[in-house]
Coordinates of C-alpha atoms in Angstrom, one line a residue:
Chain B
X1 CA 0.0 0.0 0.0
X2 CA 1.3 3.4 -0.9
X3 CA 1.2 6.2 1.8
X4 CA 1.0 9.8 0.7
X5 CA 1.1 12.9 2.8
X6 CA -1.0 16.0 2.0
X7 CA 0.9 18.9 0.4
X8 CA 0.2 20.9 3.5
X9 CA -0.6 19.5 6.9
X10 CA 0.1 19.8 10.6
X11 CA 1.6 22.5 12.8
X12 CA 0.7 26.0 11.9
X13 CA 2.6 29.2 12.8
X14 CA 0.6 29.9 16.0
X15 CA 1.0 26.4 17.4
X16 CA 4.8 26.3 16.6
X17 CA 5.1 29.6 18.3
X18 CA 3.1 28.5 21.4
X19 CA 5.1 25.3 21.8
X20 CA 8.4 27.3 21.7
X21 CA 7.0 29.7 24.3
X22 CA 6.0 26.7 26.5
X23 CA 9.3 25.0 26.1
X24 CA 11.0 28.2 27.2
X25 CA 8.7 28.5 30.3
X26 CA 9.6 25.5 32.4
X27 CA 7.3 24.9 35.4
X28 CA 4.7 27.2 34.0
X29 CA 1.0 26.4 33.8
X30 CA -1.3 27.0 30.9
X31 CA -4.9 28.2 31.4
X32 CA -6.8 25.4 29.7
X33 CA -4.9 23.1 27.3
X34 CA -2.2 25.1 25.3
X35 CA -3.3 23.5 22.1
X36 CA -5.9 20.9 21.2
X37 CA -3.5 17.9 21.2
X38 CA -3.2 15.6 24.2
X39 CA -0.1 13.9 23.0
X40 CA 1.8 17.1 22.8
X41 CA 0.4 18.4 26.1
X42 CA 1.7 15.3 27.7
X43 CA 5.2 15.7 26.2
X44 CA 5.3 19.3 27.4
X45 CA 4.4 18.1 30.9
X46 CA 7.0 15.3 31.0
X47 CA 9.9 17.2 29.4
X48 CA 9.3 20.8 30.6
X49 CA 6.9 20.4 33.6
X50 CA 4.4 22.6 31.8
X51 CA 1.1 21.9 33.6
X52 CA -2.5 22.5 32.5
X53 CA -5.0 24.3 34.6
X54 CA -8.8 23.9 34.1
X55 CA -9.4 27.6 34.0
X56 CA -8.6 30.9 35.8
X57 CA -10.1 29.7 39.1
X58 CA -7.0 27.6 39.6
X59 CA -4.5 30.4 39.3
X60 CA -3.9 30.7 43.0
X61 CA -0.2 30.0 43.8
X62 CA 0.7 29.7 40.1
X63 CA 4.0 31.6 39.5
X64 CA 3.9 31.6 35.6
X65 CA 0.7 31.4 33.7
X66 CA 0.6 30.9 29.9
X67 CA -2.4 32.1 27.9
X68 CA -3.2 29.3 25.5
X69 CA -3.2 29.7 21.6
X70 CA -7.0 30.1 21.6
X71 CA -6.7 33.3 23.8
X72 CA -8.5 34.2 26.9
X73 CA -11.7 36.1 27.6
X74 CA -11.6 39.7 28.7
X75 CA -12.8 38.7 32.2
X76 CA -10.3 35.9 32.3
X77 CA -7.5 38.3 31.5
X78 CA -8.7 40.6 34.3
X79 CA -8.6 37.7 36.7
X80 CA -5.2 36.8 35.5
X81 CA -3.9 40.4 35.9
X82 CA -5.3 40.4 39.4
X83 CA -3.5 37.2 40.3
X84 CA 0.1 37.2 41.3
X85 CA 1.2 35.1 38.3
X86 CA 3.7 36.3 35.7
X87 CA 1.7 36.4 32.4
X88 CA 3.1 34.6 29.3
X89 CA 1.0 35.2 26.3
X90 CA 0.9 32.4 23.7
X91 CA -2.3 33.6 22.0
X92 CA -2.1 33.0 18.3
X93 CA -1.7 36.3 16.5
X94 CA -4.5 35.2 14.1
X95 CA -6.8 35.0 17.1
X96 CA -5.7 38.4 18.5
X97 CA -6.9 39.9 15.2
X98 CA -10.6 39.0 15.4
X99 CA -10.5 39.9 19.2
X100 CA -9.3 43.4 18.1
X101 CA -11.8 43.6 15.3
X102 CA -14.7 42.7 17.6
X103 CA -13.6 45.4 20.1
X104 CA -13.2 48.1 17.5
X105 CA -16.2 47.3 15.3
X106 CA -18.7 47.0 18.2
X107 CA -17.7 50.5 19.2
X108 CA -18.7 51.7 15.8
X109 CA -22.2 50.5 16.3
X110 CA -22.2 47.3 14.2
X111 CA -24.0 44.2 15.3
X112 CA -21.3 41.6 15.5
X113 CA -21.8 38.1 14.2
X114 CA -19.2 35.3 14.8
X115 CA -19.1 32.3 12.6
X116 CA -18.0 29.5 14.9
X117 CA -18.7 27.1 17.7
X118 CA -19.9 28.9 20.8
X119 CA -18.3 26.4 23.1
X120 CA -14.8 26.7 21.6
X121 CA -12.3 28.6 23.7
X122 CA -11.2 30.7 20.7
X123 CA -14.7 31.8 20.0
X124 CA -15.4 32.6 23.6
X125 CA -12.3 34.7 23.8
X126 CA -13.2 36.6 20.6
X127 CA -16.8 37.0 21.6
X128 CA -15.9 38.6 24.9
X129 CA -14.3 41.5 23.1
X130 CA -17.5 42.6 21.5
X131 CA -18.8 45.5 23.6
X132 CA -22.5 44.6 23.4
X133 CA -22.1 40.9 22.9
X134 CA -22.0 39.0 19.7
X135 CA -24.2 36.5 17.9
X136 CA -22.4 33.2 17.5
X137 CA -23.7 30.8 14.9
X138 CA -22.7 27.9 12.7
X139 CA -25.5 27.9 10.2
X140 CA -28.0 30.2 8.4
X141 CA -30.9 28.6 10.2
X142 CA -29.4 29.5 13.5
X143 CA -28.7 33.0 12.3
X144 CA -32.3 33.5 11.2
X145 CA -33.5 33.2 14.8
X146 CA -31.7 36.4 15.8
X147 CA -33.0 39.9 15.4
X148 CA -30.1 42.0 14.0
X149 CA -29.7 45.6 13.3
X150 CA -29.1 47.0 9.7
X151 CA -25.4 47.2 9.9
X152 CA -23.6 43.9 10.5
X153 CA -20.0 43.0 11.0
X154 CA -18.9 39.3 10.7
X155 CA -15.8 37.5 11.7
X156 CA -15.0 33.8 11.6
X157 CA -13.3 31.4 13.9
X158 CA -9.9 30.9 12.4
X159 CA -10.3 27.3 11.6
X160 CA -13.7 27.1 9.8
X161 CA -14.4 26.3 6.2
X162 CA -14.7 29.3 3.8
X163 CA -17.6 27.7 1.9
X164 CA -19.7 27.6 5.0
X165 CA -18.7 31.2 5.9
X166 CA -19.9 32.3 2.4
X167 CA -23.3 30.9 3.0
X168 CA -23.8 33.1 6.1
X169 CA -22.4 36.1 4.2
X170 CA -24.9 35.5 1.3
X171 CA -27.8 35.4 3.7
X172 CA -26.7 38.6 5.4
X173 CA -26.0 40.5 2.2
X174 CA -29.5 39.5 0.9
X175 CA -31.2 40.8 4.1
X176 CA -29.2 43.7 5.5
X177 CA -28.1 47.0 4.2
X178 CA -24.4 46.8 5.1
X179 CA -22.3 43.7 5.8
X180 CA -18.7 44.2 6.8
X181 CA -16.9 40.9 6.3
X182 CA -13.5 40.2 7.8
X183 CA -11.8 37.1 6.5
X184 CA -10.2 35.9 9.7
X185 CA -9.9 32.2 8.6
X186 CA -6.1 31.6 8.8
X187 CA -4.1 30.8 5.8
X188 CA -2.7 27.5 7.3
X189 CA -6.3 26.4 7.7
X190 CA -7.0 27.2 4.0
X191 CA -3.8 25.4 2.9
X192 CA -4.4 22.3 5.0
X193 CA -8.0 22.1 3.9
X194 CA -7.2 22.5 0.2
X195 CA -4.5 19.9 0.4
X196 CA -6.7 17.5 2.3
X197 CA -9.4 17.8 -0.4
X198 CA -6.9 17.2 -3.2
X199 CA -5.4 14.2 -1.5
X200 CA -8.8 12.7 -0.4
X201 CA -10.0 12.7 -4.1
X202 CA -7.2 10.3 -5.1
X203 CA -7.0 8.2 -1.9
X204 CA -8.8 4.9 -1.0
X205 CA -8.4 5.6 2.6
X206 CA -7.7 8.8 4.5
X207 CA -6.1 9.0 8.0
X208 CA -6.7 12.4 9.6
X209 CA -4.5 12.8 12.7
X210 CA -5.2 15.3 15.4
X211 CA -7.1 16.1 18.6
X212 CA -10.7 15.1 18.7
X213 CA -11.4 18.4 20.4
X214 CA -9.5 20.3 17.7
X215 CA -11.8 22.4 15.5
X216 CA -9.4 22.5 12.5
X217 CA -8.8 18.8 12.7
X218 CA -12.6 18.1 12.7
X219 CA -12.9 20.4 9.6
X220 CA -10.1 18.4 7.9
X221 CA -12.0 15.2 8.8
X222 CA -15.2 16.5 7.4
X223 CA -13.6 17.5 4.1
X224 CA -11.8 14.2 3.8
X225 CA -15.0 12.2 4.4
X226 CA -16.7 14.3 1.7
X227 CA -14.2 13.1 -0.9
X228 CA -13.1 9.7 0.5
X229 CA -15.7 7.8 2.4
X230 CA -13.1 5.7 4.2
X231 CA -11.7 8.5 6.3
X232 CA -10.7 8.0 9.9
X233 CA -9.8 10.6 12.6
X234 CA -7.3 9.4 15.2
X235 CA -5.1 10.9 17.9
X236 CA -2.4 8.2 18.1
X237 CA -1.2 5.0 16.6
X238 CA -3.0 2.8 19.1
X239 CA -6.3 3.7 17.4
X240 CA -5.3 2.3 14.0
X241 CA -7.3 -0.8 13.0
X242 CA -5.8 -3.3 10.5
X243 CA -9.2 -4.0 8.8
X244 CA -9.5 -0.4 7.6
X245 CA -6.7 -1.0 5.2
X246 CA -7.9 -4.2 3.5
X247 CA -7.8 -3.9 -0.3
X248 CA -6.7 -0.3 -0.2
X249 CA -4.0 0.9 -2.6
X250 CA -3.4 4.5 -1.6
X251 CA -3.5 5.8 2.0
X252 CA -3.7 9.6 2.3
X253 CA -2.5 11.3 5.5
X254 CA -3.2 14.7 6.8
X255 CA -3.0 16.2 10.3
X256 CA -4.5 19.2 12.2
X257 CA -2.6 22.4 12.9
X258 CA -1.9 21.2 16.5
X259 CA -0.6 17.8 15.6
X260 CA 3.2 17.4 16.2
X261 CA 5.4 15.7 13.6
X262 CA 6.5 13.0 16.0
X263 CA 2.9 11.8 16.4
X264 CA 2.4 11.7 12.6
X265 CA 5.7 9.8 12.2
X266 CA 4.7 7.2 14.7
X267 CA 1.4 6.6 12.9
X268 CA 3.1 6.4 9.4
X269 CA 5.6 4.0 10.9
X270 CA 2.8 1.7 12.1
X271 CA 0.7 2.0 8.9
X272 CA 3.7 1.1 6.7
X273 CA 4.0 -2.2 8.5
X274 CA 0.4 -3.2 7.9
X275 CA 0.1 -6.0 5.4
X276 CA -2.9 -5.6 3.1
Chain C
X1 CA -54.7 31.7 -24.5
X2 CA -54.5 32.8 -20.9
X3 CA -52.6 36.1 -20.0
X4 CA -51.1 36.5 -16.6
X5 CA -49.2 39.4 -15.1
X6 CA -46.3 39.0 -12.8
X7 CA -47.1 39.7 -9.1
X8 CA -44.8 42.7 -9.2
X9 CA -43.8 44.6 -12.3
X10 CA -43.3 48.0 -13.9
X11 CA -42.9 51.4 -12.4
X12 CA -40.8 51.7 -9.3
X13 CA -40.8 54.4 -6.7
X14 CA -37.9 56.3 -8.3
X15 CA -39.5 56.3 -11.8
X16 CA -42.9 57.3 -10.5
X17 CA -41.3 60.2 -8.6
X18 CA -39.3 61.4 -11.6
X19 CA -42.3 61.4 -13.9
X20 CA -44.3 63.4 -11.4
X21 CA -41.4 65.9 -11.2
X22 CA -41.2 66.1 -15.0
X23 CA -45.0 66.6 -15.4
X24 CA -44.7 69.5 -12.9
X25 CA -41.8 71.0 -14.9
X26 CA -43.4 72.0 -18.2
X27 CA -40.8 73.2 -20.8
X28 CA -37.9 71.8 -18.9
X29 CA -35.1 69.7 -20.4
X30 CA -33.7 66.5 -18.9
X31 CA -29.9 65.9 -19.1
X32 CA -30.0 62.5 -20.9
X33 CA -33.2 60.5 -21.1
X34 CA -35.2 60.9 -17.8
X35 CA -35.8 57.2 -17.7
X36 CA -34.9 54.3 -20.0
X37 CA -38.3 54.2 -21.8
X38 CA -38.7 55.9 -25.2
X39 CA -42.5 55.6 -25.1
X40 CA -42.8 57.6 -21.9
X41 CA -40.1 60.1 -22.9
X42 CA -42.2 60.8 -26.1
X43 CA -45.4 61.2 -24.0
X44 CA -43.6 63.8 -21.7
X45 CA -42.4 65.7 -24.7
X46 CA -45.9 65.8 -26.4
X47 CA -47.9 66.5 -23.2
X48 CA -45.6 68.6 -21.2
X49 CA -42.9 69.8 -23.6
X50 CA -40.2 68.2 -21.5
X51 CA -37.2 67.8 -23.9
X52 CA -34.2 65.6 -23.7
X53 CA -30.6 66.9 -24.0
X54 CA -27.8 64.7 -25.1
X55 CA -25.7 65.8 -22.1
X56 CA -24.4 68.8 -20.1
X57 CA -22.8 70.3 -23.3
X58 CA -26.2 71.3 -24.5
X59 CA -27.2 73.3 -21.4
X60 CA -26.6 76.7 -22.9
X61 CA -29.9 78.7 -23.0
X62 CA -31.8 76.0 -21.0
X63 CA -34.0 77.6 -18.3
X64 CA -34.9 74.5 -16.3
X65 CA -32.7 71.4 -16.3
X66 CA -33.9 68.1 -14.8
X67 CA -31.3 65.6 -13.5
X68 CA -32.4 62.2 -14.7
X69 CA -33.3 59.2 -12.4
X70 CA -29.9 57.7 -13.0
X71 CA -28.2 60.8 -11.5
X72 CA -25.4 62.9 -12.8
X73 CA -21.6 62.8 -12.5
X74 CA -19.8 65.1 -10.1
X75 CA -18.3 67.0 -13.0
X76 CA -21.7 67.1 -14.7
X77 CA -23.2 68.6 -11.6
X78 CA -20.5 71.2 -11.5
X79 CA -21.2 72.2 -15.2
X80 CA -24.9 72.3 -14.3
X81 CA -24.3 74.6 -11.3
X82 CA -22.1 76.9 -13.5
X83 CA -24.9 77.2 -16.1
X84 CA -27.7 79.6 -15.7
X85 CA -30.3 76.8 -15.5
X86 CA -32.6 76.2 -12.6
X87 CA -31.8 72.7 -11.3
X88 CA -34.5 70.2 -10.8
X89 CA -33.3 66.9 -9.2
X90 CA -35.1 63.7 -10.2
X91 CA -32.2 61.4 -9.2
X92 CA -33.7 58.3 -7.7
X93 CA -33.0 58.3 -3.9
X94 CA -31.8 54.7 -4.3
X95 CA -29.1 56.0 -6.6
X96 CA -28.2 58.9 -4.3
X97 CA -27.3 56.3 -1.7
X98 CA -24.5 54.5 -3.5
X99 CA -23.2 57.9 -4.6
X100 CA -22.9 59.0 -1.0
X101 CA -21.5 55.6 0.1
X102 CA -18.8 55.9 -2.6
X103 CA -17.9 59.4 -1.5
X104 CA -17.7 58.5 2.2
X105 CA -16.0 55.1 1.9
X106 CA -13.3 56.2 -0.4
X107 CA -12.3 58.9 2.1
X108 CA -11.9 56.1 4.7
X109 CA -9.2 54.5 2.4
X110 CA -11.2 51.6 1.0
X111 CA -10.7 50.4 -2.6
X112 CA -14.1 50.9 -4.1
X113 CA -15.6 48.2 -6.5
X114 CA -18.9 48.8 -8.3
X115 CA -20.8 45.8 -9.6
X116 CA -22.4 47.2 -12.8
X117 CA -22.2 48.2 -16.4
X118 CA -19.5 50.8 -16.8
X119 CA -21.3 52.5 -19.7
X120 CA -24.6 52.9 -17.8
X121 CA -25.4 56.5 -16.7
X122 CA -26.2 55.4 -13.1
X123 CA -22.9 53.6 -12.7
X124 CA -21.0 56.6 -14.2
X125 CA -22.7 58.9 -11.7
X126 CA -22.0 56.6 -8.8
X127 CA -18.4 56.0 -9.9
X128 CA -17.7 59.7 -10.1
X129 CA -18.2 60.1 -6.4
X130 CA -15.3 57.7 -5.5
X131 CA -12.5 60.0 -4.5
X132 CA -9.7 57.9 -6.1
X133 CA -11.8 56.2 -8.8
X134 CA -13.6 52.9 -8.6
X135 CA -13.2 49.6 -10.3
X136 CA -16.4 48.8 -12.3
X137 CA -16.9 45.1 -13.2
X138 CA -19.7 42.7 -14.1
X139 CA -17.9 39.4 -13.5
X140 CA -15.2 37.7 -11.3
X141 CA -13.0 37.3 -14.4
X142 CA -13.0 41.0 -15.0
X143 CA -12.3 41.7 -11.3
X144 CA -9.3 39.3 -11.3
X145 CA -7.5 41.7 -13.7
X146 CA -7.4 44.5 -11.2
X147 CA -4.8 44.9 -8.5
X148 CA -6.8 45.9 -5.3
X149 CA -5.7 46.9 -1.9
X150 CA -6.5 44.8 1.3
X151 CA -9.6 46.6 2.3
X152 CA -12.4 46.6 -0.3
X153 CA -15.8 48.3 -0.3
X154 CA -18.4 47.1 -2.9
X155 CA -21.7 48.6 -4.0
X156 CA -24.0 47.4 -6.8
X157 CA -25.9 49.1 -9.6
X158 CA -29.4 49.3 -8.2
X159 CA -30.8 47.0 -11.0
X160 CA -28.5 44.0 -10.9
X161 CA -29.2 40.4 -9.9
X162 CA -28.2 39.5 -6.3
X163 CA -26.9 36.1 -7.3
X164 CA -24.3 37.7 -9.6
X165 CA -23.4 40.2 -6.9
X166 CA -22.8 37.3 -4.4
X167 CA -20.3 35.7 -6.8
X168 CA -18.2 38.9 -6.8
X169 CA -18.5 39.0 -3.0
X170 CA -17.4 35.4 -2.6
X171 CA -14.3 36.0 -4.7
X172 CA -13.4 39.1 -2.7
X173 CA -14.0 37.5 0.7
X174 CA -11.7 34.6 -0.3
X175 CA -8.9 36.9 -1.4
X176 CA -9.0 40.1 0.7
X177 CA -8.8 40.8 4.5
X178 CA -11.9 43.0 4.7
X179 CA -14.8 43.4 2.4
X180 CA -17.4 45.9 3.2
X181 CA -20.6 45.0 1.3
X182 CA -23.4 47.5 0.7
X183 CA -26.6 46.0 -0.6
X184 CA -27.6 48.8 -3.0
X185 CA -29.8 46.7 -5.2
X186 CA -33.2 48.3 -4.9
X187 CA -36.2 46.4 -3.5
X188 CA -38.4 47.0 -6.5
X189 CA -35.7 45.3 -8.6
X190 CA -35.7 42.3 -6.2
X191 CA -39.5 42.1 -6.2
X192 CA -39.9 42.4 -10.0
X193 CA -37.1 39.8 -10.5
X194 CA -38.6 37.3 -8.1
X195 CA -42.0 37.7 -9.6
X196 CA -40.6 37.3 -13.1
X197 CA -38.9 34.1 -12.2
X198 CA -42.0 32.7 -10.5
X199 CA -44.2 33.5 -13.5
X200 CA -41.7 32.3 -16.1
X201 CA -41.6 28.9 -14.5
X202 CA -45.3 28.3 -15.2
X203 CA -45.5 30.2 -18.6
X204 CA -45.2 28.9 -22.1
X205 CA -44.3 32.3 -23.4
X206 CA -43.0 35.4 -21.6
X207 CA -43.3 38.9 -22.8
X208 CA -41.0 41.3 -21.1
X209 CA -41.9 45.0 -21.7
X210 CA -39.4 47.8 -21.4
X211 CA -36.7 49.9 -22.9
X212 CA -33.9 47.9 -24.7
X213 CA -31.5 50.3 -23.0
X214 CA -33.0 49.7 -19.6
X215 CA -30.7 47.7 -17.3
X216 CA -33.4 46.4 -15.0
X217 CA -35.6 45.3 -18.1
X218 CA -32.6 43.5 -19.5
X219 CA -32.2 41.6 -16.2
X220 CA -35.8 40.7 -16.2
X221 CA -35.5 39.4 -19.7
X222 CA -32.4 37.3 -18.8
X223 CA -34.3 35.8 -15.8
X224 CA -37.4 35.1 -17.9
X225 CA -35.3 33.3 -20.6
X226 CA -33.6 31.2 -17.9
X227 CA -37.0 29.7 -16.9
X228 CA -39.0 30.1 -20.1
X229 CA -37.1 29.7 -23.4
X230 CA -39.8 31.5 -25.4
X231 CA -39.2 34.9 -23.8
X232 CA -39.3 38.1 -25.8
X233 CA -38.3 41.7 -25.0
X234 CA -40.3 44.4 -26.6
X235 CA -40.8 48.1 -26.2
X236 CA -44.2 48.5 -27.9
X237 CA -47.1 46.5 -29.4
X238 CA -45.8 47.0 -33.0
X239 CA -43.0 44.5 -32.2
X240 CA -45.4 41.6 -31.3
X241 CA -45.3 38.7 -33.8
X242 CA -48.3 36.4 -34.1
X243 CA -46.1 33.3 -34.7
X244 CA -44.6 33.5 -31.2
X245 CA -47.9 32.6 -29.6
X246 CA -48.7 29.4 -31.7
X247 CA -49.7 26.5 -29.5
X248 CA -49.1 28.5 -26.3
X249 CA -51.5 28.2 -23.4
X250 CA -50.2 30.6 -20.8
X251 CA -48.6 34.0 -21.7
X252 CA -46.7 35.6 -18.8
X253 CA -46.2 39.4 -18.8
X254 CA -43.7 41.5 -16.9
X255 CA -42.3 45.0 -17.4
X256 CA -39.3 47.0 -16.4
X257 CA -39.3 49.6 -13.7
X258 CA -39.5 52.4 -16.3
X259 CA -42.3 50.9 -18.3
X260 CA -45.6 52.9 -18.0
X261 CA -48.9 51.1 -17.5
X262 CA -50.4 52.5 -20.7
X263 CA -47.7 50.8 -22.7
X264 CA -48.4 47.5 -20.9
X265 CA -52.1 47.9 -21.4
X266 CA -51.7 48.5 -25.1
X267 CA -49.6 45.4 -25.4
X268 CA -52.0 43.2 -23.4
X269 CA -54.9 44.5 -25.5
X270 CA -53.1 43.4 -28.7
X271 CA -52.1 40.0 -27.3
X272 CA -55.6 39.2 -26.1
X273 CA -56.8 39.6 -29.7
X274 CA -54.3 37.1 -31.1
X275 CA -56.0 33.8 -32.1
X276 CA -53.7 30.8 -31.4

């Protein structure tokens, strides 16, 4: 069986940067998981004693606190500033941007809409910067339930699919006088998604590697499945099942933006030993 | 043969308003045709001695000058103000709006794109208000040829189809950081287009009545043809051909926003006498 990697996959700029920051912050604690990848979080714990707090309520006694790649809410930042911890900011710059847009644009009187998962930490952090709150939705049907003003501004969670974003935009343009659209989907997301689609089209089986709580990994999995029905999302090599590969000729591999290379290499190593 | 009128057709608010203004301005001259309908222009000439100038160069000696529904360029307005004519403004308020948006938004440093026909007087008037010029296009392929800055503002000619507008918007959102979309397509255009589509689907033949130089009439014709292949665009009853109606059961009728009711009635009168 042939194994082929997507043209673009894995670690993005923001994750690489955050890991470097964490590695340089021995004995620090991150507020929530630094990135959505348990394997890498464990490695940082073992090699650098970087711990993971549940949230700001656990800050007491923490000397060095790292803000995760997904950012922190405005209130969370206030709690952090009021604690005695040294603050180390590993927020991805591509997340800082929609935070800033939300803050500025809501002051200008726009009704702010966020395309994203309302339970995702990145979205929560971005939403908290909208002065008068923001409407968070994933679909047009959800959006229809909200009463919005005439002037709308919309930002996207950095890891969403552009095609879905465009559906919301089309609905808004049809129904409101002014729609101010910010393309806050990050380039790495675009590139990994396009490469996943390209590879899935030619593959018999697709292995998508990444955290099951990782938004961008879930998007990659959804794209893969669209073009290759035998797609599987796994976090580590233990999850691989031999039967998946029966009668397959080409196995495509992609990985989320928070998946470290060593995890990918381990998985490829195991797949290459599978006899089909 | 059954004749059925579209649920919404003909005169829009701006045209009705302009005709009233012209009827109240006996012996005045319009700078360019007041509306894109020769039949009505002739009626205003005969009944109210309202004349049509080619452009501002013919203003000399004109006592009362009417600005047409499509507006006037900034330079044209300057020439008009420098003439000795009394100015009567019949610009459609839905055209004044994109003019104002272009003026304001270009001052804020946005690159202005106009979705429309660069030779149409409305588009020329709107474009002239963009401080540093504006890019006028009808398709994504045209738009790709222009080098634009990161922050784009886009307005539409009032009479275009929303589906085509959304294609430009999708391209811009994919490729630029901020896209500020103004929905300047007028409601009457929306309503007439939706009604034309609905009627064309059930009709065996569609007669679209309006000026052949009228943008919104041409859009109605294009929509009708999409859903009813036997669609015809005519300006007056003389153009009707008996053979079109052979073996037809239902004849749908719609009319552009500048088509007067008396023209529509004349045409219906003639169609109803055709034996099929």
